[in-house]
Coordinates of N, CA, C and O in Angstrom, one line a residue:
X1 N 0.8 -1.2 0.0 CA 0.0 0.0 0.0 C 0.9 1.2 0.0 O 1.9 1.2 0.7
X2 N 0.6 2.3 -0.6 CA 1.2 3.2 -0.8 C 1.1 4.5 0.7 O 0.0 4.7 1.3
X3 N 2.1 5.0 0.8 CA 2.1 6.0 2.2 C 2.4 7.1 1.7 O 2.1 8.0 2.4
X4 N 3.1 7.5 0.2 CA 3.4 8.8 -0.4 C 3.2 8.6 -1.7 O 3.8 7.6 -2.2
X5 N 2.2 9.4 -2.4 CA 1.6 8.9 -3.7 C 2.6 9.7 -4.8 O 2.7 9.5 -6.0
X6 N 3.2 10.7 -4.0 CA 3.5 11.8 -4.3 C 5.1 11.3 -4.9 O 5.7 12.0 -5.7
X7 N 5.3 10.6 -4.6 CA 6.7 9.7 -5.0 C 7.1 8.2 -4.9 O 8.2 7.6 -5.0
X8 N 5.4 7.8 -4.7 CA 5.4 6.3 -4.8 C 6.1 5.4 -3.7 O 6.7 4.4 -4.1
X9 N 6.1 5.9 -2.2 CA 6.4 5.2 -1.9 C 5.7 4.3 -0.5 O 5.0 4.9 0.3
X10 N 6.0 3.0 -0.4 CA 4.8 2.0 0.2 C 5.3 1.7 1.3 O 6.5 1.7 1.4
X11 N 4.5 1.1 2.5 CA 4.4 1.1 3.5 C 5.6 0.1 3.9 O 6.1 0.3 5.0
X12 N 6.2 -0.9 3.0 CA 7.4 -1.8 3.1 C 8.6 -0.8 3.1 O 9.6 -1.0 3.9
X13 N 8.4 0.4 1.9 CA 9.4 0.9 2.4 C 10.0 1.7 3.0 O 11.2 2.0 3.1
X14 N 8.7 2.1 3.6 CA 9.2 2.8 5.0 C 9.5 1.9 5.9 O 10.2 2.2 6.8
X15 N 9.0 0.8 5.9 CA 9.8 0.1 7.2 C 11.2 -0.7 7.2 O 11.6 -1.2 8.2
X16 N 11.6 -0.7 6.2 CA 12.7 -0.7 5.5 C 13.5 0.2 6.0 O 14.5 0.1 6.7
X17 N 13.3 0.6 5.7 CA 13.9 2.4 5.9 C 14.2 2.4 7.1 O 15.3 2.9 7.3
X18 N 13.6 1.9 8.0 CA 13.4 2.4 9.7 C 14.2 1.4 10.0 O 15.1 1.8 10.6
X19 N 14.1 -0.4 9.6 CA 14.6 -1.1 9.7 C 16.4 -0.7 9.9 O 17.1 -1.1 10.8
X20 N 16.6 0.1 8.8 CA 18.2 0.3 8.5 C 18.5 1.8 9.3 O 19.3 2.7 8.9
X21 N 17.8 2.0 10.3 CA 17.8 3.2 10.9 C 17.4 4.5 11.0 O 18.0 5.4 11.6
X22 N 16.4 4.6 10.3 CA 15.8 6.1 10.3 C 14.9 5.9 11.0 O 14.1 4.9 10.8
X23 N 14.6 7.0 12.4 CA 13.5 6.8 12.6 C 12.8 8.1 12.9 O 12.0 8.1 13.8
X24 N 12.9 9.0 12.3 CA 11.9 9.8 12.4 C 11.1 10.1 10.9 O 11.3 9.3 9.9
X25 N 10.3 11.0 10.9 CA 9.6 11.3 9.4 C 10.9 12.0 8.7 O 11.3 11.8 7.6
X26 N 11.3 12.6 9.4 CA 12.7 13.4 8.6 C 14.0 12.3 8.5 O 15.1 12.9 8.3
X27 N 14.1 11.5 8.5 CA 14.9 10.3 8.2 C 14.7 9.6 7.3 O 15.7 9.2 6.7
X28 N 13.3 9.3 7.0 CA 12.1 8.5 6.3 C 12.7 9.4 4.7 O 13.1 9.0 3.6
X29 N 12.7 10.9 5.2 CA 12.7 11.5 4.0 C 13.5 12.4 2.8 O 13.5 13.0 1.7
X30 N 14.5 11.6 4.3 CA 16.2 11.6 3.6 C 16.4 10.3 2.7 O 16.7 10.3 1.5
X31 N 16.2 9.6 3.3 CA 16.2 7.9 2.4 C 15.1 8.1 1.5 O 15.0 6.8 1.4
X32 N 14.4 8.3 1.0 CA 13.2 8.1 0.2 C 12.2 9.5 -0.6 O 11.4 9.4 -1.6
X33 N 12.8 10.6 0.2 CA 11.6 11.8 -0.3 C 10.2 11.7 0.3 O 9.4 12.5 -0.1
X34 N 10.0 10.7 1.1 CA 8.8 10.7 0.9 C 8.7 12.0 2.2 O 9.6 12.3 2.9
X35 N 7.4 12.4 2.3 CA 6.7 13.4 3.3 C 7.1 15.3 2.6 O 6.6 16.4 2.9
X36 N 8.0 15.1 1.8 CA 8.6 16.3 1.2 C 8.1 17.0 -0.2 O 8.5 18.1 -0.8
X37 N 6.9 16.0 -0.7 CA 6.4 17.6 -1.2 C 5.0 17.5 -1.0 O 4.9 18.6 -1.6
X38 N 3.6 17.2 -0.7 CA 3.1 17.7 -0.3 C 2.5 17.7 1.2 O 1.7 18.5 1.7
X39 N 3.2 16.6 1.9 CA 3.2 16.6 3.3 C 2.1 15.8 3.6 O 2.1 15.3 4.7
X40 N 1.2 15.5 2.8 CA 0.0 14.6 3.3 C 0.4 13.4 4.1 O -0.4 12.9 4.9
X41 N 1.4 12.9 3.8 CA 1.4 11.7 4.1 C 2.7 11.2 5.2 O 3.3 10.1 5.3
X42 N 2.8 12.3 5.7 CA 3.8 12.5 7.7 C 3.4 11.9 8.5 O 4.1 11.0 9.2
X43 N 1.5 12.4 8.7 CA 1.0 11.5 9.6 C 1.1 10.1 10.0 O 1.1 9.6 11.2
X44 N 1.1 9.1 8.6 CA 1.1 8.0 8.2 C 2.5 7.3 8.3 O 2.7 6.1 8.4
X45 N 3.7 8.5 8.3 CA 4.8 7.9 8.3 C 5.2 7.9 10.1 O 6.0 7.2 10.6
X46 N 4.6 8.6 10.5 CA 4.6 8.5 12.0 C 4.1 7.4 12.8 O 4.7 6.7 13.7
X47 N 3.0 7.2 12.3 CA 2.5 6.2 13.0 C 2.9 5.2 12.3 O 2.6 4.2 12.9
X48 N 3.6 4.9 11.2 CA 4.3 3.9 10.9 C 5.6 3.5 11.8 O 5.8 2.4 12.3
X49 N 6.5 4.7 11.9 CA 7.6 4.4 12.6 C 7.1 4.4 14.2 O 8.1 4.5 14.9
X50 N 5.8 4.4 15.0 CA 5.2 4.1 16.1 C 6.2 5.0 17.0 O 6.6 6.2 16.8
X51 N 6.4 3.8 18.2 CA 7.4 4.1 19.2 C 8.4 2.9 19.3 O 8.8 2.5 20.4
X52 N 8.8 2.2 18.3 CA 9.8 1.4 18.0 C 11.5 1.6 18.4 O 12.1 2.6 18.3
X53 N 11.9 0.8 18.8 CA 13.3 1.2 19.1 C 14.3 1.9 17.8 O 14.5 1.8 16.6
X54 N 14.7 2.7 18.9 CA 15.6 4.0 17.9 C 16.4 4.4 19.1 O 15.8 4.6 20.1
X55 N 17.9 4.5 18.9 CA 18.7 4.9 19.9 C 18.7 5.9 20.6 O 18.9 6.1 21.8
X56 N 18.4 6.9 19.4 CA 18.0 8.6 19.8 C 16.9 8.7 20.4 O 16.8 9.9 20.9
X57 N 16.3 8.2 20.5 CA 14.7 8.3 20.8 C 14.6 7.5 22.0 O 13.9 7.8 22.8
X58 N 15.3 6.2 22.2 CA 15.8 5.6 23.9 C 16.4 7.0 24.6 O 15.8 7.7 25.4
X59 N 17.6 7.3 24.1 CA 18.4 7.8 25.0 C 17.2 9.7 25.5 O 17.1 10.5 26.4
X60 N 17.0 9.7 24.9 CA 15.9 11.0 24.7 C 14.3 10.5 25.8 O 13.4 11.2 26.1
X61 N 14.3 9.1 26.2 CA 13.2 8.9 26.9 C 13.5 8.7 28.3 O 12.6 8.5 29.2
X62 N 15.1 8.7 28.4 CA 15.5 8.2 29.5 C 16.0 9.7 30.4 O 16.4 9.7 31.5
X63 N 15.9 10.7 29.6 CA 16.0 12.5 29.9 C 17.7 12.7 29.6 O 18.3 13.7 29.9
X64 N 18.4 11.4 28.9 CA 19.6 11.7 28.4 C 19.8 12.5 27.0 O 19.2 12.0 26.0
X65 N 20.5 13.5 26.9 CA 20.4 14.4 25.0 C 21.0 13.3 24.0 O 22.1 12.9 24.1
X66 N 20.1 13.0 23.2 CA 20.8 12.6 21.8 C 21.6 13.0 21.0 O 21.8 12.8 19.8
X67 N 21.9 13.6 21.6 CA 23.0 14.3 20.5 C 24.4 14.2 21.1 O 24.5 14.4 22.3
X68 N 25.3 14.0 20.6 CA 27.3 13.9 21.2 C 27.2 15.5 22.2 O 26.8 16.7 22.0
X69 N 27.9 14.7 23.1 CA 28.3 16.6 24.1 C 29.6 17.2 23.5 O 30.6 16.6 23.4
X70 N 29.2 18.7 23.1 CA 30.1 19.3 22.6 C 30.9 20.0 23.8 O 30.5 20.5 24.9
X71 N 32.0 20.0 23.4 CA 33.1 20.5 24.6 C 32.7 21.9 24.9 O 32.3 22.8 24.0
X72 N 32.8 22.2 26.5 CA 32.6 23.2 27.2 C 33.3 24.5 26.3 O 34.0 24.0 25.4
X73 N 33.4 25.6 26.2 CA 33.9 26.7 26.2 C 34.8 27.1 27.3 O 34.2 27.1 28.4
X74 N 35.9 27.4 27.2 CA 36.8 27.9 28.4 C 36.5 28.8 28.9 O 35.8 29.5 28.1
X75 N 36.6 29.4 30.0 CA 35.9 30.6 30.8 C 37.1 31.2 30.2 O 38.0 30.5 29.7
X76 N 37.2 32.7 30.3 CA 38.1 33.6 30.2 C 39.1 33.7 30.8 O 40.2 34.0 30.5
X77 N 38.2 33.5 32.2 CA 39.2 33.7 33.6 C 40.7 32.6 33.3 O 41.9 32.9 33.6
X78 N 40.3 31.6 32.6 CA 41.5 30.4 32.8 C 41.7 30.8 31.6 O 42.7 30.2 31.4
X79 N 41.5 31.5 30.4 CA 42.7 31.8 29.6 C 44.0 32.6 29.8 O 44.8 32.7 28.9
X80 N 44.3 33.1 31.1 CA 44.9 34.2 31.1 C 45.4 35.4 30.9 O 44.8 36.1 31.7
X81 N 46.0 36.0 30.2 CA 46.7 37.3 29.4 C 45.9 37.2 27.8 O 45.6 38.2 27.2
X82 N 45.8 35.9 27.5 CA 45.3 35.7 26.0 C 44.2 36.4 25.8 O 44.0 36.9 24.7
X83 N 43.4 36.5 27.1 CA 41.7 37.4 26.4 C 42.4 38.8 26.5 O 41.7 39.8 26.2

């Protein structure tokens, strides 16, 4: 069955898709296009990718950031003479 008419693409392969690690609608539509030009069919890709395991989306439920910690900025104070 089709989930994006708009570029032909079907419900296998979005789970495909998710399968190999995409899991949001903007993931979905890096691999595929789909949800990107008329939008109708986001909703469908959401509730396709449910609440299924996804690393970013564990670590994000557990109140940990998904995202890599970027290194602090040095205060000034410990630069010395340099500021």
């Amino acid at each position: 069955m089709y989930v994006c008419s708009c570029f032909g693409v079907t419900e296998q392969q979005v789970k495909q898709h998710a399968e190999n690690g995409a899991c949001t609608p903007r993931q979905i539509a890096s691999a595929c296009k789909a949800g990107t030009d008329c939008g109708g069919c986001v909703r469908r890709i959401q509730a396709l990718l449910g609440r299924g395991s996804c690393p970013r989306r564990e670590l994000a439920d557990r109140g940990a950031s998904p995202f890599p910690r970027l290194p602090q900025p040095v205060p000034a104070t410990e630069l010395g003479d340099a500021a």
